[in-house]
Coordinates of C-alpha atoms and ligand atoms in Angstrom, one line a residue:
X352 CA 40.6 81.5 40.1
X353 CA 38.1 79.0 41.7
X354 CA 39.7 76.6 43.7
X355 CA 36.7 74.2 43.0
X356 CA 34.5 73.6 40.1
X357 CA 32.0 71.2 40.6
X358 CA 29.6 70.6 37.3
X359 CA 26.5 68.6 36.8
X360 CA 27.6 66.3 40.3
X361 CA 25.3 63.2 40.4
X362 CA 25.7 60.5 43.3
X363 CA 23.1 57.8 43.9
X364 CA 23.0 54.8 47.0
X365 CA 21.1 52.3 45.0
X366 CA 18.1 53.5 44.4
X367 CA 18.6 56.8 46.9
X368 CA 19.4 59.6 44.5
X369 CA 21.6 61.7 47.0
X370 CA 23.1 64.6 44.7
X371 CA 21.1 65.3 41.8
X372 CA 22.7 67.4 39.3
X373 CA 24.9 70.5 41.5
X374 CA 26.5 73.0 39.8
X375 CA 29.0 74.8 42.2
X376 CA 32.1 77.2 41.9
X377 CA 34.0 77.9 45.0
X378 CA 36.8 80.9 44.5
X379 CA 39.6 80.7 46.2
X380 CA 40.1 82.0 49.9
X381 CA 36.0 81.6 50.9
X382 CA 34.5 80.1 53.3
X383 CA 31.4 78.6 52.1
X384 CA 28.9 77.0 54.1
X385 CA 26.5 74.2 52.8
X386 CA 23.4 74.1 54.7
X387 CA 20.6 72.1 54.9
X388 CA 18.0 69.9 56.2
X389 CA 19.3 66.1 57.9
X390 CA 19.2 64.0 54.5
X391 CA 19.7 66.7 52.0
X392 CA 22.5 65.5 50.5
X393 CA 25.4 67.9 52.5
X394 CA 27.5 65.0 53.8
X395 CA 27.5 63.2 50.6
X396 CA 28.5 66.1 48.4
X397 CA 31.2 66.5 50.8
X398 CA 32.4 63.5 51.0
X399 CA 32.1 63.0 47.2
X400 CA 34.7 66.2 46.8
X401 CA 37.3 64.4 49.3
X402 CA 37.2 61.2 47.2
X403 CA 35.6 59.2 49.9
X404 CA 32.1 58.7 47.5
X405 CA 32.7 58.3 43.5
X406 CA 30.5 61.0 41.6
X407 CA 28.0 58.4 39.2
X408 CA 28.0 61.5 37.0
X409 CA 29.8 65.1 36.5
X410 CA 33.2 66.6 36.9
X411 CA 34.9 68.1 40.2
X412 CA 37.7 69.7 39.8
X413 CA 39.9 71.1 42.8
X414 CA 42.9 73.6 41.5
X415 CA 41.5 73.6 37.6
X416 CA 42.4 69.9 37.3
X417 CA 40.0 67.1 37.4
X418 CA 40.3 64.9 40.1
X419 CA 37.2 62.2 39.8
X420 CA 39.8 59.8 39.2
X421 CA 42.4 60.9 42.2
X422 CA 42.6 59.2 45.4
X423 CA 41.5 61.1 48.3
X424 CA 45.4 61.7 49.5
X425 CA 46.1 63.1 46.0
X426 CA 43.5 65.5 45.9
X427 CA 44.9 68.1 48.0
X428 CA 42.0 68.3 50.7
X429 CA 42.1 68.1 54.3
X430 CA 39.0 67.1 56.2
X431 CA 37.6 67.3 59.6
X432 CA 34.7 65.1 60.8
X433 CA 32.1 65.4 63.1
X434 CA 33.0 62.4 65.0
X435 CA 36.7 63.9 65.1
X436 CA 38.1 60.4 63.7
X437 CA 41.2 60.6 66.2
X438 CA 43.6 57.5 66.7
X439 CA 42.4 56.8 70.6
X440 CA 46.3 55.0 71.5
X441 CA 48.1 58.2 69.9
X442 CA 49.2 61.2 72.1
X443 CA 48.1 64.7 70.8
X444 CA 50.9 65.3 69.1
X445 CA 50.8 62.2 67.0
X446 CA 47.0 62.8 66.2
X447 CA 48.6 66.2 65.2
X448 CA 51.7 64.7 63.3
X449 CA 50.3 61.9 61.9
X450 CA 49.4 63.6 58.4
X451 CA 52.6 65.2 57.8
X452 CA 54.4 61.8 58.8
X453 CA 52.6 59.7 56.6
X454 CA 53.4 62.3 53.7
X455 CA 58.0 62.3 55.1
X456 CA 57.6 65.3 56.2
X457 CA 61.0 66.4 58.0
X458 CA 61.0 66.0 61.8
X459 CA 61.7 69.5 62.4
X460 CA 59.5 70.7 60.2
X461 CA 56.4 68.5 61.4
X462 CA 57.3 70.1 65.0
X463 CA 57.2 73.3 64.3
X464 CA 53.7 73.1 62.4
X465 CA 52.7 70.9 65.2
X466 CA 53.6 73.7 67.8
X467 CA 52.1 76.3 65.7
X468 CA 48.9 75.2 65.1
X469 CA 48.5 73.9 68.7
X470 CA 49.2 77.2 69.9
X471 CA 46.7 78.8 67.3
X472 CA 44.2 76.3 68.6
X473 CA 44.9 77.0 72.4
X474 CA 45.7 73.0 72.7
X475 CA 49.5 73.4 73.2
X476 CA 49.0 72.1 77.3
X477 CA 47.8 69.3 76.1
X478 CA 50.1 67.4 73.4
X479 CA 51.3 64.7 75.4
X480 CA 47.6 63.4 76.4
X481 CA 45.6 60.8 75.3
X482 CA 42.4 61.5 73.5
X483 CA 40.2 59.8 76.4
X484 CA 41.9 62.6 78.7
X485 CA 40.0 65.9 76.6
X486 CA 37.2 67.3 76.8
X487 CA 34.7 66.9 73.8
X488 CA 35.4 71.0 72.5
X489 CA 39.5 70.0 72.9
X490 CA 39.0 66.7 71.3
X491 CA 37.5 69.1 68.3
X492 CA 40.3 71.2 68.2
X493 CA 43.0 68.5 68.1
X494 CA 40.6 67.4 65.2
X495 CA 41.0 70.7 63.3
X496 CA 44.6 71.2 64.5
X497 CA 45.6 68.1 62.0
X498 CA 43.5 69.4 59.3
X499 CA 45.7 72.9 59.5
X500 CA 48.8 71.2 59.8
X501 CA 48.4 69.7 56.5
X502 CA 48.7 73.3 54.2
X503 CA 46.4 71.8 51.8
X504 CA 44.3 73.8 48.9
X505 CA 40.9 73.0 50.1
X506 CA 39.6 72.6 53.8
X507 CA 36.3 70.4 54.5
X508 CA 34.5 70.4 57.2
X509 CA 31.2 68.3 58.1
X510 CA 29.3 69.4 61.1
X511 CA 32.6 69.6 63.1
X512 CA 30.6 71.4 66.3
X513 CA 27.3 69.1 66.3
X514 CA 28.7 67.1 69.1
X515 CA 29.3 70.0 71.5
X516 CA 27.1 71.7 74.2
X517 CA 25.6 74.7 73.5
X518 CA 27.8 77.5 74.8
X519 CA 31.3 75.9 73.4
X520 CA 29.8 75.8 69.9
X521 CA 29.0 79.3 69.8
X522 CA 32.8 80.2 71.1
X523 CA 34.2 77.3 68.4
X524 CA 32.0 78.9 65.8
X525 CA 33.9 82.1 66.1
X526 CA 37.2 80.2 66.5
X527 CA 37.1 78.6 62.9
X528 CA 35.9 82.1 61.6
X529 CA 38.7 83.7 62.9
X530 CA 41.1 80.2 61.8
X531 CA 39.4 81.2 58.3
X532 CA 40.6 84.8 58.4
X533 CA 44.4 83.9 59.5
X534 CA 44.6 81.6 57.3
X535 CA 42.9 82.6 54.3
X536 CA 42.4 79.1 53.2
X537 CA 39.5 77.7 50.9
X538 CA 37.0 76.4 53.4
X539 CA 33.8 74.5 52.9
X540 CA 31.5 74.0 56.1
X541 CA 28.9 71.4 56.4
X542 CA 26.1 72.5 58.7
X543 CA 22.1 71.5 59.1
X544 CA 22.2 74.7 61.8
X545 CA 21.2 78.1 59.5
X546 CA 22.6 80.0 62.2
X547 CA 26.0 78.4 62.0
X548 CA 25.5 79.6 58.4
X549 CA 24.1 83.0 59.0
X550 CA 27.3 83.6 61.4
X551 CA 30.1 82.3 59.6
X552 CA 29.4 81.9 55.9
X553 CA 31.0 83.9 53.5
X554 CA 28.6 82.4 51.2
X555 CA 25.5 80.3 51.9
X556 CA 24.6 77.2 49.4
X557 CA 21.3 75.8 50.8
X558 CA 20.7 72.5 49.6
X559 CA 17.3 70.8 49.5
X560 CA 16.5 67.5 48.5
X561 CA 20.1 67.0 46.5
X562 CA 19.8 70.1 44.8
X563 CA 21.1 73.8 45.3
X564 CA 17.9 76.0 46.4
X565 CA 19.7 79.2 46.4
X566 CA 23.2 80.3 47.0
X567 CA 24.9 83.9 48.0
X568 CA 25.8 85.8 50.6
X569 CA 24.1 85.4 54.4
X570 CA 22.3 88.6 54.1
X571 CA 21.1 88.4 50.5
X572 CA 19.6 84.8 51.2
X573 CA 17.9 86.2 54.8
X574 CA 16.7 89.5 52.8
X575 CA 16.1 88.3 49.3
X576 CA 14.8 84.5 49.1
X577 CA 13.9 83.2 46.0
X578 CA 11.4 80.5 47.8
X579 CA 9.4 80.3 50.3
X580 CA 11.1 77.1 51.2
X581 CA 14.6 79.4 51.6
X582 CA 12.8 82.4 53.5
X583 CA 11.7 79.6 56.1
X584 CA 14.7 78.0 56.7
X585 CA 16.6 80.9 57.6
X586 CA 15.7 83.0 60.8
X587 CA 14.8 82.6 64.1
X588 CA 11.8 82.6 65.2
X589 CA 10.8 81.3 61.8
X590 CA 9.4 83.7 59.4
X591 CA 5.4 83.9 59.4
X592 CA 3.6 83.0 56.4
X593 CA -0.3 83.6 56.1
X594 CA -2.6 83.3 53.3
X595 CA -3.9 86.6 52.3
X596 CA -4.9 88.1 48.6
X597 CA -3.8 90.9 46.5
X598 CA -6.5 93.6 46.1
X599 CA -7.0 97.0 45.1
X600 CA -6.3 99.8 47.5
X601 CA -6.7 103.6 47.4
X602 CA -3.4 104.2 45.5
X603 CA -1.3 100.8 46.0
X604 CA -1.9 97.2 46.5
X605 CA -4.0 96.3 49.6
X606 CA -2.5 92.7 51.1
X607 CA -5.8 91.1 52.4
X608 CA -6.0 88.4 55.3
X609 CA -9.1 86.3 55.7
X610 CA -9.9 87.6 59.2
X611 CA -10.7 91.0 56.3
X612 CA -7.8 93.1 57.8
X613 CA -6.0 95.1 54.5
X614 CA -2.6 96.1 54.8
X615 CA -1.6 98.7 52.1
X616 CA 1.7 97.8 50.2
X617 CA 4.0 101.1 49.9
X618 CA 4.1 102.1 46.1
X619 CA 7.4 101.0 45.6
X620 CA 6.4 96.9 46.2
X621 CA 3.7 97.4 44.4
X622 CA 5.3 97.6 40.2
X623 CA 6.6 94.0 40.7
X624 CA 3.1 92.7 41.5
X625 CA 1.3 94.8 38.4
X626 CA -2.0 92.3 36.8
X627 CA -1.8 90.4 40.2
X628 CA -4.6 92.1 41.9
X629 CA -7.3 89.6 42.9
X630 CA -5.1 86.9 43.3
X631 CA -4.1 84.4 46.1
X632 CA -1.1 85.3 47.6
X633 CA 1.2 84.3 50.7
X634 CA 2.9 87.3 52.8
X635 CA 5.5 86.3 54.5
X636 CA 6.2 88.3 57.6
X637 CA 9.9 87.9 59.6
X638 CA 8.8 88.3 63.8
X639 CA 11.6 91.2 63.8
X640 CA 9.6 93.5 61.5
X641 CA 6.4 93.7 63.4
X642 CA 6.8 96.2 66.4
X643 CA 4.9 97.5 69.0
X644 CA 3.0 100.4 67.4
X645 CA 4.2 103.8 68.9
X646 CA 1.7 106.6 68.7
X647 CA 2.3 109.4 66.3
X648 CA 5.0 107.2 64.1
X649 CA 4.6 108.4 60.6
X650 CA 7.3 106.5 58.8
X651 CA 6.0 104.9 55.5
X652 CA 5.4 101.5 55.1
X653 CA 4.5 100.8 58.4
X654 CA 1.0 99.4 59.0
X655 CA -1.5 99.0 61.8
X656 CA -2.4 95.3 63.3
X657 CA -4.7 95.0 66.1
X658 CA -3.2 91.8 67.9
X659 CA -4.7 90.0 71.4
X660 CA -1.3 87.8 72.4
X661 CA -1.9 84.6 73.8
X662 CA 1.6 83.5 74.5
X663 CA 4.2 85.5 75.9
X664 CA 7.8 84.3 75.8
X665 CA 10.7 86.7 77.0
X666 CA 14.2 86.2 76.0
X667 CA 15.9 88.8 78.1
X668 CA 16.6 91.4 75.4
X669 CA 13.2 90.6 73.1
X670 CA 10.2 89.2 74.0
X671 CA 8.6 86.8 71.3
X672 CA 4.4 87.6 71.1
X673 CA 2.5 84.8 69.5
X674 CA -1.2 85.7 68.3
X675 CA -3.6 84.8 65.8
X676 CA -3.4 86.7 62.2
X677 CA -5.3 85.7 59.7
X678 CA -6.0 82.1 59.2
X679 CA -2.5 81.1 61.3
X680 CA -0.8 81.5 64.5
X681 CA 2.1 84.6 64.1
X682 CA 5.1 85.2 66.4
X683 CA 6.5 89.2 66.4
X684 CA 9.7 89.8 68.1
X685 CA 9.2 93.0 70.2
X686 CA 11.1 94.3 73.2
X687 CA 11.5 93.2 76.3
X688 CA 8.5 94.8 78.6
X689 CA 6.5 95.7 75.0
X690 CA 3.9 92.9 76.3
X691 CA 3.5 91.0 79.6
X692 CA 0.5 89.0 80.0
X693 CA -1.3 86.8 77.7
X694 CA -4.8 88.2 77.0
X695 CA -3.0 92.0 75.8
X696 CA -4.5 93.6 73.0
X697 CA -1.4 95.8 71.1
X698 CA -1.2 97.3 68.1
X699 CA 1.7 96.2 65.8
X700 CA 3.6 98.0 63.6
X701 CA 4.7 95.5 60.5
X702 CA 7.0 97.0 58.1
X703 CA 5.3 96.3 54.8
X704 CA 9.6 97.6 53.3
X705 CA 10.3 94.3 54.7
X706 CA 7.8 91.7 54.0
X707 CA 7.5 88.9 51.0
X708 CA 4.7 88.1 48.8
X709 CA 4.8 84.4 48.0
X710 CA 3.0 82.7 44.9
X711 CA 1.1 79.7 46.6
X712 CA 1.3 77.6 43.5
X713 CA 5.2 77.6 43.3
X714 CA 6.4 78.8 46.5
X715 CA 8.6 81.3 44.9
X716 CA 8.7 84.7 45.8
X717 CA 6.8 87.4 43.6
X718 CA 7.5 90.2 45.2
Ligands
ADP1127 P1 23.5 65.1 55.2 O1 24.5 65.1 55.6 O2 22.7 65.8 54.6 O3 22.2 64.8 56.3 P2 23.9 62.7 53.8 O4 24.5 63.3 52.6 O5 24.4 61.7 54.6 O6 22.7 63.8 54.4 O7 22.1 61.8 53.1 C1 22.1 62.0 52.3 C2 20.8 60.7 51.4 O8 21.9 59.4 51.1 C3 19.8 60.4 52.4 O9 18.4 59.9 51.9 C4 20.4 59.0 52.8 O10 20.0 58.6 53.4 C5 21.3 58.6 51.8 N1 22.6 57.9 52.2 C6 23.5 58.8 52.9 N2 24.6 57.8 52.9 C7 24.5 56.5 52.6 C8 24.6 55.1 51.8 N3 26.0 54.9 53.1 N4 24.3 54.0 52.0 C9 22.6 54.6 51.6 N5 22.3 55.4 51.4 C10 23.4 56.5 51.9
MG1128 MG1 25.5 64.9 57.3

């Protein structure tokens, strides 16, 4: 059964049409990440689910019941906000216990729940402190603890990690994912960060300008994006997009770049592109699908491209190499010592099994 079902949902703020007809169904126990650029409507959608905003059209069902007219406290949800929203004059214990007290939970039960949640989040030694005596990461844990003790049907998180520094963010990412595994609750997590979305989600819902652009398992979206937008949104460094055209090769189709290079597509990729010979396309290549060409490498689908590297950026395990490809700058993610100096000329092997082809008119992925 789905814990949340949203049908044809619209939300306006005056003239601003923030949510433009969203349909979404979230099965019980799933960790769903709503991801998209700032301003695309993520918080609005989450706040409308929570009842903090009113839907202008459409229905929201939680556990099979339409809740459009239910107050937030009657929706069986718990929410964690970016700014923590803790009570400054209450100790950590009281902050976590607050929602339970408001629901007249027996004292002994409150105590057991608060201590269990605090232990799970490794803040059990902080229960007697005030929020001002805590670090950002500790505050975030208290905010999560307050949601966890609620035993709600649906847990909503709105960019809970964006105020933390990078290392702590990585750590908390893992912890929230583990928390989900331990609790098995339905969680909806909002972020603008594609790495957070990729690493945490059972399912990613990618929003763009108030609409769902694509949804699916993280690797589904990464490997089979439906549009150029999705292909470019997921992945870092971002996918390279090169203007090209399709031409007939010896037996398969070739992708021809404006610098005169022809890259042969594997036979298996050409069936879908039948009839598109001569058409303009955009070639999409992920940086990790270009490697330093090795002599005698005969794996099928690899084509050679001669590149003059003009920027070298080592990251440790990998080195990003920037070069001119066709009409644009491209980045290849090479092994650490594959290239050392700008100006070097090297042969790159492009894995044509993994590239995508985009129709420049519609931005849809066509092959
Ligand atoms: P996100 O969380 O994805 O960054 P929001 O849901 O906050 O985006 O905002 C979606 C759109 O709605 C934006 O254009 C934003 O400016 C607008 N918006 C959000 N909240 C309000 C509000 N209270 N009043 C007017 N416009 C708003
Ligand atoms: Mg937001």
